[in-house]
């Protein structure tokens, strides 16, 4: 639910691409930071001298010179051959000795001297390169690492494995644009290269956010923008700047409307390149000047030769200001636009004055009850799996706009309220929270310095105050507006400000809710301050418990003085702890904890029984060891640690998570030694092992509890919140199996993936620009659709607009206790239950903890979201027809293709074909 973590943000990356979540590549507003490359930029790498290129090599003081000699004598040739063979031999020997750096230097020398041997040595060269760069990576020698790749690519410029692998390093280090380029190239070299394909999709998801498709498919929005631009240009605005041009669409509208000169800027490199392609494909090459720049960095005449008469922009997010429109327009008025029209002179020429589309906006707000928002932002249960959770009281999510919120918090999250699972109830009427005139630089500048405005909202029905929501009407000009409201038929989401006060807040019809709307750090904020009931003001401030300010109110002045005496803002509870909203939803997932608690108890009881009585009277039996390697916060070790003679190990890394677990352990009467933190131990006892693979704590963690002990149970976190299986899951399971005592188990022991055939227009809309028609008459689809990805994540299947064409069907099984295979390839026949256009196959998992107990990742209170494969080509089906699904799981990438039952499969290598 948190912005930047839910759809349309991409899934977090693990495994080969590292843990993207630890690389802060997104700004608060969700903008990509590819405008500011990390320290060692592409150019820096290209500008390097040959000397610095040698830094990547150990024991190397001189670069193998590629001196071209005009004439060679036979003696020279002999000497050269001798050198080549000796180098090759040394390379192989070093490779065997795991001295990869030296092996790499020898290979470079040999193959540069004798290119004819490249094919012969290719495989070993690749292994050497990968091993050596892995080592450089773990030593943090980034520059050296890329030097090696560049040298390797000079030798093997069309080796798709090397190209792809370099892309993986680039991606992990934050050069996402360049990484995507490498994956794309690798795929061009070998179109069926599964790893490169998965990597490309992952990068595409980062680089071109899915809402681009929604916006381009929103015909009404496109037409309204075009109309407003056309009118402005026809009225005389002849020079135009499109800020945040995306695919270039608004700039092209201006040009088409007859603007004399059009400029456009775009901060994302990928989008900038896309805009260049689109503009040129539409025959406007050279007529629109596109800059890869943030508008705030633009100057006249350096970047554009003149001030413009019209700025067009759609740099607005669900919270209106989150893409920085206030700063961009303030800057544009000062540096890029002609002076505004003088109100005293309404007839001044539009060609000599400046104006902005959109001209302004009106923001609306509303209070609401919504159980889905509640369960993601506050702990609602007091007990789970037999554990008391009272110590969780102070936990809150990182979405908060209270006054003392720090950098780690977001002021709002987003939600499409019309589709929120479980629905919502409005507790007040929508109210007009703010009006902003984008044509007034004074208003733009004053926005953040102005005092917050307070509103008294009559409560219209009883309910729990879970959130305040905001949306807006964007006034393109005097006649045309676009609304992002929850009632509209729009693809826009609304900004959600969860109410996170310690005590629940029940409102009653007839109450008055006092809210404050303000603008801080260029973000709109809305904050519930107090409730007025029967003339009594109750503060909603957390520093107070219950009604702090019982004051009878008569006049407005009395209310004001009562409010003034109320402190606003969270004063900070002693026990406050921030958990991700998905972690809070997990705590609230009672069924998940009950299931784990029962399964763990069953297993541990059985193991204890099988060991029989131990030691003498009063002697401590040997403990049973339980390890939970969940990602992020997990209370499961407490469920194990609660039982007699169990030592439970948690792998939570963050200090605040450990503190919270200790507090819970104490509250639940666990003995202090029954809960331990595995990472602290792993750090102390196995420092070498841990530092050898810093990017993969998951597998580093998988070790014996101590040299002479094995685990009784290992809890593996198999499914990411976004709905995909975790990377390297089967490798981890294989490793975990080796560390289990006799009778020990992995939880879950088996995962069954289910899927369902559906017709969903909604999924298509956010997957690619639809239809054969041009977009506003422009050819855009083929370019942006290159960034289409087949797997959609973070879906709420319960509210996805779709028609079911089949029953849920088992697609495949992963046996974590048995198979060592990490890929599966399978054909499944599904019988359709209704006719329709099969466009997508949503999928989810049943996690079997043991024979009897299982958990679904698609249940009413699940903390997991679901995912779906969107088919490249829809398949028309009639009711009762059989559809054959060909499912391939390779490492972590899943692909599903569908064909009608009777059609022969096109894959001759398929085992079932
Ligand atoms: N999301 C809408 C936000 N930019 C739209 O790089 C609505 C989200 C949304 N370039 C569901 C539905 C919807 N100078 O490419 C981006 C961005 C660029 C700038 C140069 C600047 N100062 C900026 C600021 C942003 O502008 C483009 C558009 S931002 C639009 C945000 C369908 N979820």
PDB file of C-alpha atoms in Angstrom, residues 597-733:
ATOM      1  CA  UNK A 597       1.763 -21.644  15.535  1.00  0.00           C
ATOM      2  CA  UNK A 598      -0.130 -24.939  15.160  1.00  0.00           C
ATOM      3  CA  UNK A 599       2.273 -26.429  12.636  1.00  0.00           C
ATOM      4  CA  UNK A 600       5.353 -25.519  14.665  1.00  0.00           C
ATOM      5  CA  UNK A 601       3.827 -26.843  17.847  1.00  0.00           C
ATOM      6  CA  UNK A 602       2.879 -30.131  16.168  1.00  0.00           C
ATOM      7  CA  UNK A 603       6.353 -30.657  14.754  1.00  0.00           C
ATOM      8  CA  UNK A 604       8.224 -29.708  17.915  1.00  0.00           C
ATOM      9  CA  UNK A 605       5.985 -31.927  20.059  1.00  0.00           C
ATOM     10  CA  UNK A 606       6.583 -34.881  17.746  1.00  0.00           C
ATOM     11  CA  UNK A 607      10.344 -34.326  17.721  1.00  0.00           C
ATOM     12  CA  UNK A 608      10.451 -34.072  21.487  1.00  0.00           C
ATOM     13  CA  UNK A 609       8.462 -37.297  21.791  1.00  0.00           C
ATOM     14  CA  UNK A 610      10.726 -39.104  19.346  1.00  0.00           C
ATOM     15  CA  UNK A 611      13.785 -38.125  21.382  1.00  0.00           C
ATOM     16  CA  UNK A 612      12.314 -39.755  24.490  1.00  0.00           C
ATOM     17  CA  UNK A 613      13.270 -38.807  28.038  1.00  0.00           C
ATOM     18  CA  UNK A 614      16.702 -37.212  28.190  1.00  0.00           C
ATOM     19  CA  UNK A 615      19.293 -36.887  30.928  1.00  0.00           C
ATOM     20  CA  UNK A 616      18.677 -37.416  34.561  1.00  0.00           C
ATOM     21  CA  UNK A 617      16.044 -36.026  36.866  1.00  0.00           C
ATOM     22  CA  UNK A 618      15.871 -32.230  36.498  1.00  0.00           C
ATOM     23  CA  UNK A 619      18.482 -32.146  33.730  1.00  0.00           C
ATOM     24  CA  UNK A 620      17.839 -29.699  30.914  1.00  0.00           C
ATOM     25  CA  UNK A 621      16.959 -31.594  27.748  1.00  0.00           C
ATOM     26  CA  UNK A 622      18.851 -30.651  24.596  1.00  0.00           C
ATOM     27  CA  UNK A 623      16.991 -27.771  22.996  1.00  0.00           C
ATOM     28  CA  UNK A 624      15.258 -27.942  19.631  1.00  0.00           C
ATOM     29  CA  UNK A 625      16.557 -25.325  17.228  1.00  0.00           C
ATOM     30  CA  UNK A 626      14.217 -23.269  15.057  1.00  0.00           C
ATOM     31  CA  UNK A 627      15.377 -20.716  12.474  1.00  0.00           C
ATOM     32  CA  UNK A 628      13.152 -18.152  10.780  1.00  0.00           C
ATOM     33  CA  UNK A 629      14.771 -16.623   7.691  1.00  0.00           C
ATOM     34  CA  UNK A 630      11.839 -14.380   6.811  1.00  0.00           C
ATOM     35  CA  UNK A 631      12.689 -11.132   5.089  1.00  0.00           C
ATOM     36  CA  UNK A 632      11.797  -8.150   7.259  1.00  0.00           C
ATOM     37  CA  UNK A 633       9.921  -8.302  10.521  1.00  0.00           C
ATOM     38  CA  UNK A 634       8.475 -11.637  11.626  1.00  0.00           C
ATOM     39  CA  UNK A 635       6.918 -12.729  14.897  1.00  0.00           C
ATOM     40  CA  UNK A 636       7.133 -16.434  14.051  1.00  0.00           C
ATOM     41  CA  UNK A 637      10.230 -17.179  16.191  1.00  0.00           C
ATOM     42  CA  UNK A 638       8.160 -16.155  19.214  1.00  0.00           C
ATOM     43  CA  UNK A 639       5.610 -18.869  18.422  1.00  0.00           C
ATOM     44  CA  UNK A 640       8.402 -21.440  18.512  1.00  0.00           C
ATOM     45  CA  UNK A 641      10.300 -19.894  21.417  1.00  0.00           C
ATOM     46  CA  UNK A 642       7.189 -20.012  23.589  1.00  0.00           C
ATOM     47  CA  UNK A 643       7.405 -23.785  23.723  1.00  0.00           C
ATOM     48  CA  UNK A 644       9.447 -25.740  26.220  1.00  0.00           C
ATOM     49  CA  UNK A 645      13.157 -26.239  25.481  1.00  0.00           C
ATOM     50  CA  UNK A 646      13.213 -24.503  22.116  1.00  0.00           C
ATOM     51  CA  UNK A 647      15.849 -22.084  20.980  1.00  0.00           C
ATOM     52  CA  UNK A 648      14.346 -19.854  18.322  1.00  0.00           C
ATOM     53  CA  UNK A 649      16.480 -17.760  16.011  1.00  0.00           C
ATOM     54  CA  UNK A 650      15.151 -14.681  14.311  1.00  0.00           C
ATOM     55  CA  UNK A 651      16.967 -13.236  11.335  1.00  0.00           C
ATOM     56  CA  UNK A 652      15.597  -9.702  11.630  1.00  0.00           C
ATOM     57  CA  UNK A 653      18.403  -7.268  10.999  1.00  0.00           C
ATOM     58  CA  UNK A 654      17.104  -3.883  12.085  1.00  0.00           C
ATOM     59  CA  UNK A 655      17.740  -2.823  15.647  1.00  0.00           C
ATOM     60  CA  UNK A 656      14.176  -1.584  16.100  1.00  0.00           C
ATOM     61  CA  UNK A 657      12.814  -4.928  14.931  1.00  0.00           C
ATOM     62  CA  UNK A 658      15.005  -6.747  17.424  1.00  0.00           C
ATOM     63  CA  UNK A 659      13.891  -4.407  20.190  1.00  0.00           C
ATOM     64  CA  UNK A 660      10.264  -4.997  19.302  1.00  0.00           C
ATOM     65  CA  UNK A 661      10.720  -8.780  19.287  1.00  0.00           C
ATOM     66  CA  UNK A 662      12.474  -8.664  22.661  1.00  0.00           C
ATOM     67  CA  UNK A 663       9.636  -6.593  24.055  1.00  0.00           C
ATOM     68  CA  UNK A 664       7.095  -9.090  22.742  1.00  0.00           C
ATOM     69  CA  UNK A 665       9.147 -11.988  24.114  1.00  0.00           C
ATOM     70  CA  UNK A 666       9.160 -10.402  27.544  1.00  0.00           C
ATOM     71  CA  UNK A 667       5.482  -9.607  27.449  1.00  0.00           C
ATOM     72  CA  UNK A 668       4.747 -13.230  26.589  1.00  0.00           C
ATOM     73  CA  UNK A 669       6.935 -14.652  29.323  1.00  0.00           C
ATOM     74  CA  UNK A 670       9.579 -16.207  27.050  1.00  0.00           C
ATOM     75  CA  UNK A 671      12.791 -17.111  28.790  1.00  0.00           C
ATOM     76  CA  UNK A 672      15.482 -14.632  27.766  1.00  0.00           C
ATOM     77  CA  UNK A 673      17.619 -17.367  26.195  1.00  0.00           C
ATOM     78  CA  UNK A 674      14.841 -18.852  24.069  1.00  0.00           C
ATOM     79  CA  UNK A 675      15.022 -16.047  21.475  1.00  0.00           C
ATOM     80  CA  UNK A 676      18.229 -15.214  19.704  1.00  0.00           C
ATOM     81  CA  UNK A 677      19.173 -13.118  16.711  1.00  0.00           C
ATOM     82  CA  UNK A 678      20.818 -15.199  14.067  1.00  0.00           C
ATOM     83  CA  UNK A 679      22.485 -12.394  12.190  1.00  0.00           C
ATOM     84  CA  UNK A 680      24.350 -11.171  15.260  1.00  0.00           C
ATOM     85  CA  UNK A 681      25.623 -14.689  15.737  1.00  0.00           C
ATOM     86  CA  UNK A 682      26.342 -15.265  12.098  1.00  0.00           C
ATOM     87  CA  UNK A 683      28.281 -12.005  12.160  1.00  0.00           C
ATOM     88  CA  UNK A 684      30.366 -13.054  15.138  1.00  0.00           C
ATOM     89  CA  UNK A 685      30.985 -16.706  14.425  1.00  0.00           C
ATOM     90  CA  UNK A 686      31.208 -16.649  10.693  1.00  0.00           C
ATOM     91  CA  UNK A 687      32.595 -13.304   9.849  1.00  0.00           C
ATOM     92  CA  UNK A 688      34.425 -14.634   6.826  1.00  0.00           C
ATOM     93  CA  UNK A 689      31.434 -16.421   5.422  1.00  0.00           C
ATOM     94  CA  UNK A 690      29.301 -13.357   5.916  1.00  0.00           C
ATOM     95  CA  UNK A 691      31.682 -10.963   4.235  1.00  0.00           C
ATOM     96  CA  UNK A 692      32.291 -13.253   1.299  1.00  0.00           C
ATOM     97  CA  UNK A 693      28.741 -12.812   0.089  1.00  0.00           C
ATOM     98  CA  UNK A 694      27.463  -9.568   1.547  1.00  0.00           C
ATOM     99  CA  UNK A 695      24.705  -9.206  -0.993  1.00  0.00           C
ATOM    100  CA  UNK A 696      23.098 -12.507  -0.257  1.00  0.00           C
ATOM    101  CA  UNK A 697      22.320 -12.692   3.403  1.00  0.00           C
ATOM    102  CA  UNK A 698      19.640 -15.296   2.703  1.00  0.00           C
ATOM    103  CA  UNK A 699      22.075 -18.045   1.917  1.00  0.00           C
ATOM    104  CA  UNK A 700      24.778 -16.840   4.298  1.00  0.00           C
ATOM    105  CA  UNK A 701      22.263 -17.245   7.040  1.00  0.00           C
ATOM    106  CA  UNK A 702      21.690 -20.855   6.220  1.00  0.00           C
ATOM    107  CA  UNK A 703      24.186 -22.585   8.446  1.00  0.00           C
ATOM    108  CA  UNK A 704      24.027 -25.051  11.311  1.00  0.00           C
ATOM    109  CA  UNK A 705      22.992 -23.570  14.675  1.00  0.00           C
ATOM    110  CA  UNK A 706      26.369 -24.740  15.964  1.00  0.00           C
ATOM    111  CA  UNK A 707      28.993 -27.158  14.748  1.00  0.00           C
ATOM    112  CA  UNK A 708      27.423 -30.167  16.459  1.00  0.00           C
ATOM    113  CA  UNK A 709      23.742 -29.236  16.077  1.00  0.00           C
ATOM    114  CA  UNK A 710      21.177 -29.230  13.285  1.00  0.00           C
ATOM    115  CA  UNK A 711      17.877 -27.390  12.913  1.00  0.00           C
ATOM    116  CA  UNK A 712      14.504 -28.873  13.843  1.00  0.00           C
ATOM    117  CA  UNK A 713      12.661 -26.374  11.683  1.00  0.00           C
ATOM    118  CA  UNK A 714      13.592 -23.703   9.189  1.00  0.00           C
ATOM    119  CA  UNK A 715      10.960 -21.170   8.164  1.00  0.00           C
ATOM    120  CA  UNK A 716      11.562 -19.989   4.599  1.00  0.00           C
ATOM    121  CA  UNK A 717       9.911 -16.846   3.347  1.00  0.00           C
ATOM    122  CA  UNK A 718       8.832 -18.031  -0.093  1.00  0.00           C
ATOM    123  CA  UNK A 719       6.569 -15.396  -1.570  1.00  0.00           C
ATOM    124  CA  UNK A 720       7.306 -11.708  -1.962  1.00  0.00           C
ATOM    125  CA  UNK A 721       4.558  -9.269  -0.971  1.00  0.00           C
ATOM    126  CA  UNK A 722       4.170  -8.364  -4.658  1.00  0.00           C
ATOM    127  CA  UNK A 723       2.935 -11.905  -5.401  1.00  0.00           C
ATOM    128  CA  UNK A 724       6.062 -13.497  -6.928  1.00  0.00           C
ATOM    129  CA  UNK A 725       8.130 -16.375  -5.633  1.00  0.00           C
ATOM    130  CA  UNK A 726      11.319 -15.208  -3.983  1.00  0.00           C
ATOM    131  CA  UNK A 727      14.533 -15.490  -5.919  1.00  0.00           C
ATOM    132  CA  UNK A 728      16.771 -18.463  -5.239  1.00  0.00           C
ATOM    133  CA  UNK A 729      14.015 -20.139  -3.278  1.00  0.00           C
ATOM    134  CA  UNK A 730      14.816 -23.651  -4.424  1.00  0.00           C
ATOM    135  CA  UNK A 731      18.541 -23.163  -3.816  1.00  0.00           C
ATOM    136  CA  UNK A 732      17.748 -22.038  -0.287  1.00  0.00           C
ATOM    137  CA  UNK A 733      15.437 -25.023   0.239  1.00  0.00           C
TER     138      UNK A 733
END
